[in-house]
XYZ file of C-alpha atoms in Angstrom:
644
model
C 101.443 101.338 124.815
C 103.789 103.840 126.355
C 105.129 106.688 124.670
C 108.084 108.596 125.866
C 110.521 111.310 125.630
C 113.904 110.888 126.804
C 116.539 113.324 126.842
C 120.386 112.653 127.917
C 124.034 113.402 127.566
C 125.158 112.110 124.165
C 129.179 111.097 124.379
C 128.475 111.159 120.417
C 127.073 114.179 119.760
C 128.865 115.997 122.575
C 125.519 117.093 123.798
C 121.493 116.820 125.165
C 119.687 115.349 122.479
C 116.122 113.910 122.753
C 114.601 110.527 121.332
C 110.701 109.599 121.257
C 110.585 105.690 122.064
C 106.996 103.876 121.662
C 107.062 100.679 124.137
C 104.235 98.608 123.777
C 103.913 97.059 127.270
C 100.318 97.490 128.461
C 98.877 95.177 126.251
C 95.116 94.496 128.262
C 94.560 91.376 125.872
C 97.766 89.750 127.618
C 97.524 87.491 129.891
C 100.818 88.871 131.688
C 100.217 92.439 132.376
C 102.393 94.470 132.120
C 104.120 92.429 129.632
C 107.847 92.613 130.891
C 109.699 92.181 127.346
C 112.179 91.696 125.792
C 110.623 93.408 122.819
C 111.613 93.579 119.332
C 112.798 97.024 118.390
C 112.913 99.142 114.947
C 115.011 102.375 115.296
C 113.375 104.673 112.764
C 114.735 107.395 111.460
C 113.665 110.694 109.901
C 113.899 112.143 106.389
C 115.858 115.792 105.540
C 114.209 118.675 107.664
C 112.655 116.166 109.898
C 112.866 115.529 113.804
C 112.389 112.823 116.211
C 108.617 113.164 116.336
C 107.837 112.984 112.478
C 106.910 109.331 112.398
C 104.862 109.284 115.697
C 102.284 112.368 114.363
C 102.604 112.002 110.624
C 102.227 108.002 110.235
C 100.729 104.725 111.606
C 103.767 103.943 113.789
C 102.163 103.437 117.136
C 99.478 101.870 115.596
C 101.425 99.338 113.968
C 103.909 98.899 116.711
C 100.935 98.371 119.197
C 99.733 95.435 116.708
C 103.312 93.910 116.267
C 104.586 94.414 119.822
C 107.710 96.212 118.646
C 109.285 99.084 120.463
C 110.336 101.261 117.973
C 112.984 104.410 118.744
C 112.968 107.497 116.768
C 116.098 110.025 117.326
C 117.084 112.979 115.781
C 119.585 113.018 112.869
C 119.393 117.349 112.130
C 120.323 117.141 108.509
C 123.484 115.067 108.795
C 122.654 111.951 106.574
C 122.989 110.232 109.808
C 127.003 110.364 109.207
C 129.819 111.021 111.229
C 130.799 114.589 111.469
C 134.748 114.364 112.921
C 135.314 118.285 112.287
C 132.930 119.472 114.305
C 133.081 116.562 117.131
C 129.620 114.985 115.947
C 129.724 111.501 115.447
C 126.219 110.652 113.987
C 126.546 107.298 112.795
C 128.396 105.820 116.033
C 125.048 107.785 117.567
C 122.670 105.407 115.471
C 124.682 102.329 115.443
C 126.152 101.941 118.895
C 124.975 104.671 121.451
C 121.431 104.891 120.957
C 120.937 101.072 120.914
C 123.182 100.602 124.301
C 120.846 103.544 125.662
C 117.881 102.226 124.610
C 118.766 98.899 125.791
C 119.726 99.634 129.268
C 116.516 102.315 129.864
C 113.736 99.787 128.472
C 113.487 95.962 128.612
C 114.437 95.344 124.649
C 115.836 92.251 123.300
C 119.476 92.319 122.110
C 119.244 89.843 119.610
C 120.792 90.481 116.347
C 117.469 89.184 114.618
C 115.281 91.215 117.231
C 116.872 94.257 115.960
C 115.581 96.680 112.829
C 116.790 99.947 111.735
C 114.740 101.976 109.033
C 114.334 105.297 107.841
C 112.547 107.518 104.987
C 114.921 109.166 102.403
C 118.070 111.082 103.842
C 116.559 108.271 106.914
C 116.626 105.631 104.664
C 120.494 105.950 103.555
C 121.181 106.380 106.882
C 119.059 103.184 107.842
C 121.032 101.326 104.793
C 125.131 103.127 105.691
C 124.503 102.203 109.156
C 122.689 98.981 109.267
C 125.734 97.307 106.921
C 128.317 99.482 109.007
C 127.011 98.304 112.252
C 126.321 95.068 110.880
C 126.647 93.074 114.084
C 123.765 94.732 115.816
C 120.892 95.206 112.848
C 119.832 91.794 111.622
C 116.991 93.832 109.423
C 117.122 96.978 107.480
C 114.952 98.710 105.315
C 115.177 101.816 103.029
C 111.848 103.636 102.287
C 112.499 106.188 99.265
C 116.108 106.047 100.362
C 118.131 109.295 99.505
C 121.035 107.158 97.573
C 122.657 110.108 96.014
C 126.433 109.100 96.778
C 125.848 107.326 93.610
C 125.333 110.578 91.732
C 128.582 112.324 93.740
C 130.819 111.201 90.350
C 129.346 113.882 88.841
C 129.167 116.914 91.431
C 126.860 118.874 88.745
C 124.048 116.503 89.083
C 123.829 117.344 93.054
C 124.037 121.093 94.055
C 120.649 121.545 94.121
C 118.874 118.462 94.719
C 117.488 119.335 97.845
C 117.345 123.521 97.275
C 120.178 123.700 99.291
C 123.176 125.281 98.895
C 126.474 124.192 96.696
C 128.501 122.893 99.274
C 126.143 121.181 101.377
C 126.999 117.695 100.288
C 130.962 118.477 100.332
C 130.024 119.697 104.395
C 128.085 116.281 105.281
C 130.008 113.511 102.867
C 133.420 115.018 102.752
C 135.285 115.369 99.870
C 132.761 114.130 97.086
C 135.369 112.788 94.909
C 136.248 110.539 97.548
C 132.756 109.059 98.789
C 132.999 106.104 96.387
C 134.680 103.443 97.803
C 134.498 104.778 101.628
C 132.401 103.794 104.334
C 129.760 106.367 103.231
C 129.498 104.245 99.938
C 126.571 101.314 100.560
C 128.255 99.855 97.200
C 131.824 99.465 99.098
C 130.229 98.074 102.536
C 128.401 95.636 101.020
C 131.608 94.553 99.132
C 133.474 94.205 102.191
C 131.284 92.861 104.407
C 130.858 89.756 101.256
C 134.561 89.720 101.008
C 134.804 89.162 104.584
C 132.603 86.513 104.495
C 129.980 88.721 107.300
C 126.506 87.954 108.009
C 124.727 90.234 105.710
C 121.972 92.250 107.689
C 118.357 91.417 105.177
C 117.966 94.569 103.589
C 114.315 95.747 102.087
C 114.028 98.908 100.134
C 111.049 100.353 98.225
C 110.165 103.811 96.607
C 106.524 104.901 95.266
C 106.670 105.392 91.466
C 105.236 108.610 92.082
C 108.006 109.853 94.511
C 110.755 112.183 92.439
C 113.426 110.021 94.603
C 112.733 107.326 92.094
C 114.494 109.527 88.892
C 117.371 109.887 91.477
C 118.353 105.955 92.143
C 120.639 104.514 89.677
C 122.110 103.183 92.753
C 120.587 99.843 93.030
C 121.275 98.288 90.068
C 125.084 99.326 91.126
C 125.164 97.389 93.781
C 127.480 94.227 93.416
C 125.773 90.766 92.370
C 126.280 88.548 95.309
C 127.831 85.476 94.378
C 128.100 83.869 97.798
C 125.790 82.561 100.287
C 122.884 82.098 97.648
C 122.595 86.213 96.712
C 121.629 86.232 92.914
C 120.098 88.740 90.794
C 116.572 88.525 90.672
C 115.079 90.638 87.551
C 111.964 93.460 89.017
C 113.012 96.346 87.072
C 110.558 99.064 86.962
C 111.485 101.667 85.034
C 114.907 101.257 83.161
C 117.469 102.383 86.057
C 116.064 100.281 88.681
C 116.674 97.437 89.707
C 116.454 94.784 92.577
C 119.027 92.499 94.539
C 117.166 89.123 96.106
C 117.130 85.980 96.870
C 114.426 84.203 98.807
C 112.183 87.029 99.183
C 108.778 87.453 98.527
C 107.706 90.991 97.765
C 105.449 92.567 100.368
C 107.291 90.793 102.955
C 110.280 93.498 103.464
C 109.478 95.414 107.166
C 106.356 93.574 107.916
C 107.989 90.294 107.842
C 110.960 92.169 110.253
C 107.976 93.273 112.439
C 106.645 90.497 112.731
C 109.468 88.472 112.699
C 109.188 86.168 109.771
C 112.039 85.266 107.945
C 112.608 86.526 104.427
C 115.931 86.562 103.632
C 118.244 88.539 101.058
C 117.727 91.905 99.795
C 115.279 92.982 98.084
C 113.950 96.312 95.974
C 109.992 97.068 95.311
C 108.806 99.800 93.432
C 105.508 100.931 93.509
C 103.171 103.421 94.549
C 102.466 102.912 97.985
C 98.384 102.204 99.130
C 98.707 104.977 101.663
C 99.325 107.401 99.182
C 96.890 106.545 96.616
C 94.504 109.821 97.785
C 97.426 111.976 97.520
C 98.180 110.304 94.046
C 94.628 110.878 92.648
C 95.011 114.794 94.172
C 98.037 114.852 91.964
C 95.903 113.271 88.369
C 92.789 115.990 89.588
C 95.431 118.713 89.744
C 97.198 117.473 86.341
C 93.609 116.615 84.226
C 91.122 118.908 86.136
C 88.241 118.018 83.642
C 88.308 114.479 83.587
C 86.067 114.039 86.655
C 87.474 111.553 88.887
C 86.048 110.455 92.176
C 86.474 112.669 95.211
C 87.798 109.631 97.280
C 89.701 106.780 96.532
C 91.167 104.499 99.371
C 92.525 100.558 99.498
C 92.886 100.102 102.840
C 92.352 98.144 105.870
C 89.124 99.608 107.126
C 87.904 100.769 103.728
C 84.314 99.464 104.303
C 83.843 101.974 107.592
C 85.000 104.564 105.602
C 82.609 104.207 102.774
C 79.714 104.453 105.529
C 81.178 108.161 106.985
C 81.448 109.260 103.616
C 78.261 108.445 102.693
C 77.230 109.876 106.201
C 78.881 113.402 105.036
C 77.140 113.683 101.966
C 73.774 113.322 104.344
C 72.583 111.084 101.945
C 69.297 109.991 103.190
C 68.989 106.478 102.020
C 71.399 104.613 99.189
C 70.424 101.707 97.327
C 72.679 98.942 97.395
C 73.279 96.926 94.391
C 74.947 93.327 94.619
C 74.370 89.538 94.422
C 73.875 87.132 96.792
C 77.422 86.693 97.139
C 78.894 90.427 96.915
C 76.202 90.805 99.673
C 78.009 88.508 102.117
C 81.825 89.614 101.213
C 80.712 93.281 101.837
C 77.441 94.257 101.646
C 76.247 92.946 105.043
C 79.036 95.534 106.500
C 77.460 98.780 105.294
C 74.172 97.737 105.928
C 75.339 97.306 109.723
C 77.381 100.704 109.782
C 75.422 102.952 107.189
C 72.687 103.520 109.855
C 74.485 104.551 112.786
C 75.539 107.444 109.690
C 71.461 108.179 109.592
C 71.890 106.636 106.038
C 69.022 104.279 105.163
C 70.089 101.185 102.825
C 67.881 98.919 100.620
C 69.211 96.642 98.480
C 68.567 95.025 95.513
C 69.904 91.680 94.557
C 70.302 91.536 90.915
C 69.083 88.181 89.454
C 70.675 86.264 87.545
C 69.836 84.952 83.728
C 68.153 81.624 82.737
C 72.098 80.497 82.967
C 72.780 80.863 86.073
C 74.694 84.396 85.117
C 74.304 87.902 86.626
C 74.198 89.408 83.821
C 74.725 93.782 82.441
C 71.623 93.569 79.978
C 68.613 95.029 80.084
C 66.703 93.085 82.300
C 69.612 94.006 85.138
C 69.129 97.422 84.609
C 65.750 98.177 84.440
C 65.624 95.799 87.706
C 67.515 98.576 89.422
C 66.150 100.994 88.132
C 62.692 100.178 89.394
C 63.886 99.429 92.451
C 65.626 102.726 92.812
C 62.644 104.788 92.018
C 60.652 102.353 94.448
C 62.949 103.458 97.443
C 63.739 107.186 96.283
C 67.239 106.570 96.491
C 69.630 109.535 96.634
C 72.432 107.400 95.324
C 73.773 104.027 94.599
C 76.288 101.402 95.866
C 77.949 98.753 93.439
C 79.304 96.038 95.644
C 80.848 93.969 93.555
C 83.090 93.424 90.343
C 82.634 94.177 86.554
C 78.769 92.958 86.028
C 77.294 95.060 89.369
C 79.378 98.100 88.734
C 78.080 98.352 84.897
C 74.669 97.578 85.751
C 74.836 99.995 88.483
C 77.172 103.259 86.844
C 74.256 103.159 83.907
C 71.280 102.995 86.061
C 72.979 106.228 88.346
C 73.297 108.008 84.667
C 69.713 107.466 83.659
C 69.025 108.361 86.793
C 71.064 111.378 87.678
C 72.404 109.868 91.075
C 75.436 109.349 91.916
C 77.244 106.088 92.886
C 79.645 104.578 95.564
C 82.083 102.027 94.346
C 82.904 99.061 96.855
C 84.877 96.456 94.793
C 84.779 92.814 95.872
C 87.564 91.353 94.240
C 90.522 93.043 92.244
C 89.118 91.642 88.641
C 88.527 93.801 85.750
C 89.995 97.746 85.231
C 86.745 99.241 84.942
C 85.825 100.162 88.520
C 86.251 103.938 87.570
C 84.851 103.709 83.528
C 82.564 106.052 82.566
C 81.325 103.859 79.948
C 79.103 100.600 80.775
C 79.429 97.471 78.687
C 75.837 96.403 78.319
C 74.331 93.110 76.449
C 71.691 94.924 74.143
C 69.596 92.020 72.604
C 72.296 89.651 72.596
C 74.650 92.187 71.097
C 77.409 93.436 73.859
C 77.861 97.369 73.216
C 79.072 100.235 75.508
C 77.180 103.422 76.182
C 77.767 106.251 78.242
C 77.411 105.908 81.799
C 79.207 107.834 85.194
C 82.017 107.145 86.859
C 82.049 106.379 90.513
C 81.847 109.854 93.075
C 84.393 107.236 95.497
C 85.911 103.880 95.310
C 86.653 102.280 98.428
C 88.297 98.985 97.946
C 89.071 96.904 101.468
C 92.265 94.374 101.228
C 90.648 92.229 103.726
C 87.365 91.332 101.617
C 89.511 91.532 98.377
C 92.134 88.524 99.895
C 88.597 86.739 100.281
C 87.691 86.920 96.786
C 87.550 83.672 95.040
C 91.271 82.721 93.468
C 89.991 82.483 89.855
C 88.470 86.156 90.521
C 91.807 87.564 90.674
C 93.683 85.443 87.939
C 90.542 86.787 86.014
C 92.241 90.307 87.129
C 95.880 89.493 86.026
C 94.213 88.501 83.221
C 92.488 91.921 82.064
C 95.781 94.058 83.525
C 98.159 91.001 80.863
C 95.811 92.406 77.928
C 97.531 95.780 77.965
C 100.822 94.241 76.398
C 98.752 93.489 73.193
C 96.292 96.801 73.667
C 99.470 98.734 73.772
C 101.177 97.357 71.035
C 97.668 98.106 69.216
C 97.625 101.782 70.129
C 100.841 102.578 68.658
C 100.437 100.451 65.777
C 97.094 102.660 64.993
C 98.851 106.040 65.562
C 101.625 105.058 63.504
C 99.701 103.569 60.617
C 96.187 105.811 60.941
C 97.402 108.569 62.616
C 95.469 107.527 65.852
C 95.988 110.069 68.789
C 98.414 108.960 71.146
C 99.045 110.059 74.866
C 102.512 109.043 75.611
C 102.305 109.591 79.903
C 99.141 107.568 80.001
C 100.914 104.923 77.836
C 103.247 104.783 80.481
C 101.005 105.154 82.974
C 99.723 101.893 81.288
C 102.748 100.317 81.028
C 104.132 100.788 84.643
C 100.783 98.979 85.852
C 101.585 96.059 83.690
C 105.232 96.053 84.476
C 103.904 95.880 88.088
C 101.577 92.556 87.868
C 104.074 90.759 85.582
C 106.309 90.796 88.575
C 103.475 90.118 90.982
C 102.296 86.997 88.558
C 103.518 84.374 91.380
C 102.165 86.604 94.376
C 98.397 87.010 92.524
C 98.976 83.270 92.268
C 98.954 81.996 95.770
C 96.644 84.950 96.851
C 99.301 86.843 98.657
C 98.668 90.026 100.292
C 101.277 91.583 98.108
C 100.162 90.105 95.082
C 96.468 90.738 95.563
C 96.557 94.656 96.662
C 99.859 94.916 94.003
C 97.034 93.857 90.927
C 94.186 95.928 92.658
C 96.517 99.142 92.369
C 97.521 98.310 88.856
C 93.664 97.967 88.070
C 92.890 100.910 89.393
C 95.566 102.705 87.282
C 94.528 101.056 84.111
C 91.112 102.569 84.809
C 92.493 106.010 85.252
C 94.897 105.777 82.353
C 91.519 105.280 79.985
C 89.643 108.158 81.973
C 92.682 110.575 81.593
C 93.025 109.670 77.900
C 88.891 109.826 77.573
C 88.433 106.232 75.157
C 89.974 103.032 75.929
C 92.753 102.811 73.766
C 95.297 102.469 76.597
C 93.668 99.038 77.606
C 91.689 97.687 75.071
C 92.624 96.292 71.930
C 92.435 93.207 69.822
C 92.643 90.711 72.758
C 89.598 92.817 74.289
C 87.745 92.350 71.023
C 88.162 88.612 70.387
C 87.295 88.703 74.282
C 83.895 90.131 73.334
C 83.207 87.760 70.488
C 83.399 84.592 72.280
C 81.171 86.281 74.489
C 78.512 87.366 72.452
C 78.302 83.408 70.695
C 77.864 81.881 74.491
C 75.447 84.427 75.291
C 73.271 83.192 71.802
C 73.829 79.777 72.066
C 72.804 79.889 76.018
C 76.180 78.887 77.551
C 77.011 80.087 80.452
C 79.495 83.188 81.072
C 83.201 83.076 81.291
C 84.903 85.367 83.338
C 85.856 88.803 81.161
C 89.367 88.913 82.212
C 89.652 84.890 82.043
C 88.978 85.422 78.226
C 91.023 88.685 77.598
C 94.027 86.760 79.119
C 93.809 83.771 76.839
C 93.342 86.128 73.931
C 96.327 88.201 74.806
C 98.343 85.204 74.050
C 96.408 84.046 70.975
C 97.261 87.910 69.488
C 101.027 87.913 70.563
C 101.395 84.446 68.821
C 99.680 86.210 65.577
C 101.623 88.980 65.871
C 104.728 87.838 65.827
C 104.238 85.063 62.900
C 103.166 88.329 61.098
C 106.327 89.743 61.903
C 107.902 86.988 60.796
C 107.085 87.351 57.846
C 107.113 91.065 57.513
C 110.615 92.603 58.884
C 109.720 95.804 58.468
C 107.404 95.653 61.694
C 109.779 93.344 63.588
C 111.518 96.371 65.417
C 107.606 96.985 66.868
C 107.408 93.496 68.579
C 110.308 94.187 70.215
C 108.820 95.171 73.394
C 105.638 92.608 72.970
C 106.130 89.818 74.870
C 105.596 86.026 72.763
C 102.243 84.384 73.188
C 104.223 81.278 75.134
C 105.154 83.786 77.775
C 102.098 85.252 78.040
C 100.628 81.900 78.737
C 103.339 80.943 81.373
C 102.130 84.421 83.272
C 98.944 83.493 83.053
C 99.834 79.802 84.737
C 102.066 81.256 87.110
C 98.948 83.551 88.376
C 96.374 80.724 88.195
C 94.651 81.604 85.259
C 93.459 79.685 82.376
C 96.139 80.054 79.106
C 94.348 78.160 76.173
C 91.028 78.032 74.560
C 90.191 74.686 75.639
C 91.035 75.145 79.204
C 87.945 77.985 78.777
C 86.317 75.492 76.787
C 85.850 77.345 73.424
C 86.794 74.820 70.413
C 88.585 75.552 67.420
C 85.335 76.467 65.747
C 85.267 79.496 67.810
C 88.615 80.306 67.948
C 88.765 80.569 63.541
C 85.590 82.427 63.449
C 86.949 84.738 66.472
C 90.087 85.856 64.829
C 88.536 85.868 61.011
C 85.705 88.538 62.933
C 86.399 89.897 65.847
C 87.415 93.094 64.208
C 84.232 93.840 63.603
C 82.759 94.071 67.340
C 84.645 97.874 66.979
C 84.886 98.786 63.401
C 86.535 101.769 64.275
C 89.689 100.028 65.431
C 90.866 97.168 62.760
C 94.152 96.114 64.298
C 93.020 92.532 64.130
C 91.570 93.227 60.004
C-alpha cells in the first residue's frame, strides 16, 4: 500500500493545493505484483476544521482500503461545505466533482467506471459527499453521508443557524449565498434529487448514517424531506429512529451502505441508518461514566473485530498473574481456546473450569455451578475471572467473583440476553430462581466474528429478551403512574431507542447478518446499561420477564430440560400485549397507554421474522402452564404486580 502526497496547480481553486491518496498496489499475497489496477476509488472528504490528512491518522482508512483494494483520495475542502465559491474565484464543488477525479485518474491507474467510483465524507464532508455526488451524478455511482451536516434544511429559519458551529452570524450567508434562496438551488440535496428523478437520471446509491449519540442527529429533519421516489422502484421504507428521522430505500439491506460500495456489492437505493456506531462504543461508555460517575461500569468495553486479542493485553496490563476461565465445552471452542493461546505470551496463566451441566443435560446458575467455581478458583489462586459465554456462565461467574472479591472479564459468545453488565445474578436456589447481588464485569469484550458463529436460535433468543422491553416499558410507567414507582425518563429512552433499533433489525438478526447480529449485540448492551444507570431492572423487566421465570421454575421441578431465557421472554411479550390490550378494551380509560404498545400479533410476526419461537406450543409449554403462568406469575416479584 502506497501512500502519497501530491500537490499541483488547481484551475479550480486558482491555486497549490495538496491531496493524500492511499493506492493499494503492493499487495505481497497477489499473484501479480505490483498489481497494475484499475482500482476502485472512494474520494473522502473531511468534516468542518478538518484537512486532507484527518481520515488517514484519525481512522481505519488504510487499513480498510488495504483489505478492499480501493484507492481512496482525500483533498482539502478549508471550511467551504465543499461548494462553489464564484466571488472569490473558488470553485469547490467543480474541485470535488470534476478536477480532482480527472487528476487522480490520469496520476494513478484508477478505474473510470461510474460503479467503480465512491465519494464520502463526515459531516460538513458528508453534505458535500451527498451535493456533489447527485450534482456530478455521471461520475459517482456510490455515495455515502456519515453524520452529514444537512443544515440547508434548517436555512428557512436563519435563527436556528447562527451559531451551530460557534461561528460567526454570517458564516452560512458567506458559504451558501443568500440563505433565503438555498432551497430549491443546486446547494439544496432536496431539489437535485428532484431533478435528477424528473429527468429520468441514473440516481447515484446513496447511504447515510449518524450515531444516536452524535448532536448532528437533533439537527436532521432533512431526510424525511426528501421527495418519495415514485419511479424506478424508490419507495418509502419505514426505519425511523427518533421522531424526525427518517429513511429513503429500496432494496437495501442495512449494514450494507459503504462496505457493500467497497467491496463492490450491489445494494441499490438509498438508504438512512441510525445508530451508534461500534467504533465509538468506548467513547460512548466515557460519556455514561462522566454522566453517572457512581454507577460503576466497566473500564473497557469494545465489539470489535479483534476483541478476543484485546481482552488478553488487558488482562496483561492489569499483571494479573493467572485468571480462571469459566465456560462450557462449547463457549470453550467459540472463544475460550483463543485466550488460552494469547493470555500467556501476556505472562497471564489460565485454568479453566468447565462448568457441568445438570442431570438434564443443562448448564445450569444454581448452586452446584457456583460452588464448582468457586472451588476451583481457590484451587488455582486466581486473581480474577473470565465468563466466556452467555447468560448461565456470566451469572455463575459475576457471583462467584463477589463472594470472592475478584474481579471478572466478560467475553460474550453470542448476543443473547441483556445481562452481560448486571450486577445482580439470577441464581436457581433449591429449585426456586431468585437474584442476589453480584458484580458487574471490570471489561466486556465482545468479538463480531465469534458472535456471527453463535448458533441462530442463540440470537433469536436475543431479539427475544431486547422485544420484552415493549411490555417492561409499558409496565414501568403503568407502576409510576398508578404506585408512584420512580421513573427515569433518559434511561426509558435509552431503553426505547435499543428496541426501536432491533425491531428494524428483526429480518437482519434473522438470516444472521452482520448488521443484524452486531445491531442486537449493541442494543443488548444498552439494555444492560439502561438497568445499571437506573440501579433495578425496571427498564427491562416486567411482566413478560416474570411469566418468563415461572415456566422456568415448573421445568426445572418437574426435570424438563431448559428453554432458552430470551426464547421464553419473547413468547411472553406477546402473550402480555394480547392481555393488555383486551384489558384495554374493556377499560377506555387506559386505552391512550397502549397506544405506543405494540399488539401481541405483531409481536409474534417480529419474533418469526427474527427466527424465534412466537407461541407456547412451539416452546412446548401446554395450556396447563400457560393458565397457571398468567393466574401466578405475579408472584415470582411481589413487589411489582403489573400482571395482579
Amino acid at each position: 500500500m502506497a501512500v502519497t502526497q501530491v500537490q499541483y496547480f488547481s484551475r479550480a481553486l486558482k491555486r497549490s493545493v495538496t491531496f493524500t491518496a492511499i493506492i493499494p498496489f503492493d499487495n505481497p499475497e497477489s499473484g501479480n505484483w505490483p498489481e497494475k489496477g484499475p482500482f476502485k476509488t472512494l474520494y473522502l472528504l473531511h468534516g468542518v476544521f478538518g484537512t486532507h490528512t484527518d481520515w488517514l491518522y484519525r481512522t481505519r482508512i488504510p487499513v480498510l482500503a488495504e483489505q478492499k483494494r480501493v484507492a481512496v483520495v482525500m483533498p482539502s475542502g478549508d471550511n467551504f461545505f465543499y461548494l462553489d465559491q464564484p466571488a472569490v474565484g473558488a470553485m469547490y464543488g467543480e474541485f470535488i466533482g470534476r478536477e480532482l477525479v480527472e487528476v487522480t485518474r490520469a496520476l494513478f491507474p484508477l478505474s473510470r467506471r461510474r460503479d467503480d467510483t465512491f465519494m464520502a465524507g463526515l459531516s460538513m464532508g458528508g453534505y458535500g459527499a451527498i451535493r456533489n455526488g447527485l450534482h456530478y451524478h455521471e461520475t459517482f455511482g456510490w455515495v455515502a453521508g456519515l453524520s452529514s451536516a444537512l443544515i440547508t434544511y434548517h436555512f428557512e429559519n436563519p435563527d436556528n443557524v447562527k451559531n451551530m458551529l460557534h461561528v460567526g452570524d454570517r458564516y452560512y450567508e458567506l458559504t451558501f449565498g443568500e440563505l433565503d434562496k438555498v432551497k430549491g438551488s443546486d446547494r439544496d440535496p432536496e431539489a437535485l434529487v428532484e431533478r435528477l428523478l424528473e429527468r429520468g437520471a441514473d440516481m447515484p446509491k446513496l447511504y447515510l448514517c449518524c450515531g444516536t449519540e452524535d448532536f448532528l442527529i437533533e439537527q436532521k429533519p432533512a431526510v424525511p424531506r426528501l421527495p418519495r421516489p415514485t419511479r424506478r422502484g424508490f419507495h418509502l421504507r419505514g426505519r425511523t429512529g427518533r421522531p424526525r428521522l427518517g429513511v429513503l430505500g429500496h432494496a437495501h439491506r442495512e449494514g450494507a451502505g459503504l462496505a457493500a460500495a467497497l467491496t463492490g456489492r450491489p445494494s441499490g437505493g438509498m438508504a438512512m441508518r441510525e445508530e451508534p456506531g461500534v467504533d465509538d462504543l468506548q467513547q460512548w461508555l466515557e460519556r455514561l461514566k462522566r454522566a453517572w460517575p457512581d454507577r460503576g461500569f466497566p473500564e473497557r468495553l469494545v465489539l470489535a473485530d479483534g476483541a478476543l486479542a484485546e481482552a488478553a493485553r488487558f488482562m496483561a496490563d492489569k499483571e494479573w498473574r493467572r485468571v480462571l476461565l469459566v465456560a462450557d465445552e462449547n463457549t470453550r471452542e467459540a472463544a475460550g481456546r483463543s485466550l488460552e493461546s494469547d493470555l500467556p505470551a501476556g505472562g497471564v496463566s489460565v485454568s479453566v473450569t468447565l462448568v457441568r451441566p445438570n442431570p438434564a443435560g443443562d448448564v445450569v446458575a444454581d448452586e452446584a455451578s457456583v460452588v464448582q467455581v468457586l472451588l476451583d478458583l481457590q484451587r488455582h489462586g486466581a486473581d480474577a475471572l473470565v465468563a466466556v459465554g452467555s447468560g448461565t456462565l456470566h451469572d455463575i461467574a459475576r457471583y462467584a467473583a463477589f463472594t470472592a472479591g475478584k474481579p471478572f472479564v466478560s467475553v460474550p459468545t453470542a448476543p443473547s440476553v441483556d445481562g452481560f453488565t448486571s450486577k445482580g445474578a439470577p441464581l436457581i436456589i433449591r429449585g426456586e430462581k431468585i437474584t442476589v447481588p453480584a458484580v458487574g464485569p471490570v471489561a466486556l469484550f465482545a468479538d463480531p466474528g465469534v458472535l456471527l458463529r453463535a448458533p441462530r436460535r442463540l440470537a433469536a433468543a436475543g431479539f427475544g429478551d431486547m422485544l420484552g422491553k415493549a411490555t417492561s416499558l409499558f409496565d414501568w410507567r403503568v407502576g409510576h403512574l398508578i404506585d408512584g414507582e420512580p421513573i427515569d425518563e433518559e434511561v426509558a429512552g435509552m431503553t426505547q431507542r435499543a428496541l426501536a433499533r432491533c425491531i428494524r433489525l428483526a429480518e437482519d438478526v434473522g438470516r444472521g447478518t452482520a448488521a443484524g447480529i452486531i445491531g442486537l449485540m449493541r442494543s443488548l448492551l444498552e439494555s444492560g446499561f439502561a438497568m445499571l444507570i437506573f440501579g433495578q431492572s425496571h427498564p427491562a423487566s416486567g411482566a413478560e420477564h416474570h411469566l418468563s421465570h415461572y415456566w422456568e421454575m415448573d421445568f426445572i421441578r418437574s426435570g424438563r430440560r431448559q428453554l432458552l431465557h430470551g426464547a421464553k421472554v419473547g413468547v411472553a411479550c406477546g402473550m402480555v400485549a394480547d392481555l393488555y390490550h383486551e384489558i384495554g378494551r374493556n377499560v377506555p380509560a387506559i386505552a391512550p397507554l397502549l397506544a405506543g404498545l405494540p399488539t401481541g400479533e405483531r409481536i409474534r410476526e417480529l419474533l418469526r421474522k427474527a427466527g424465534a419461537p412466537a407461541t407456547p406450543g412451539e416452546l412446548g409449554i401446554g395450556e396447563d402452564l400457560v393458565r397457571r403462568g398468567l393466574a401466578e406469575a405475579h408472584r415470582v416479584r411481589p413487589n411489582r404486580t403489573t400482571l395482579d
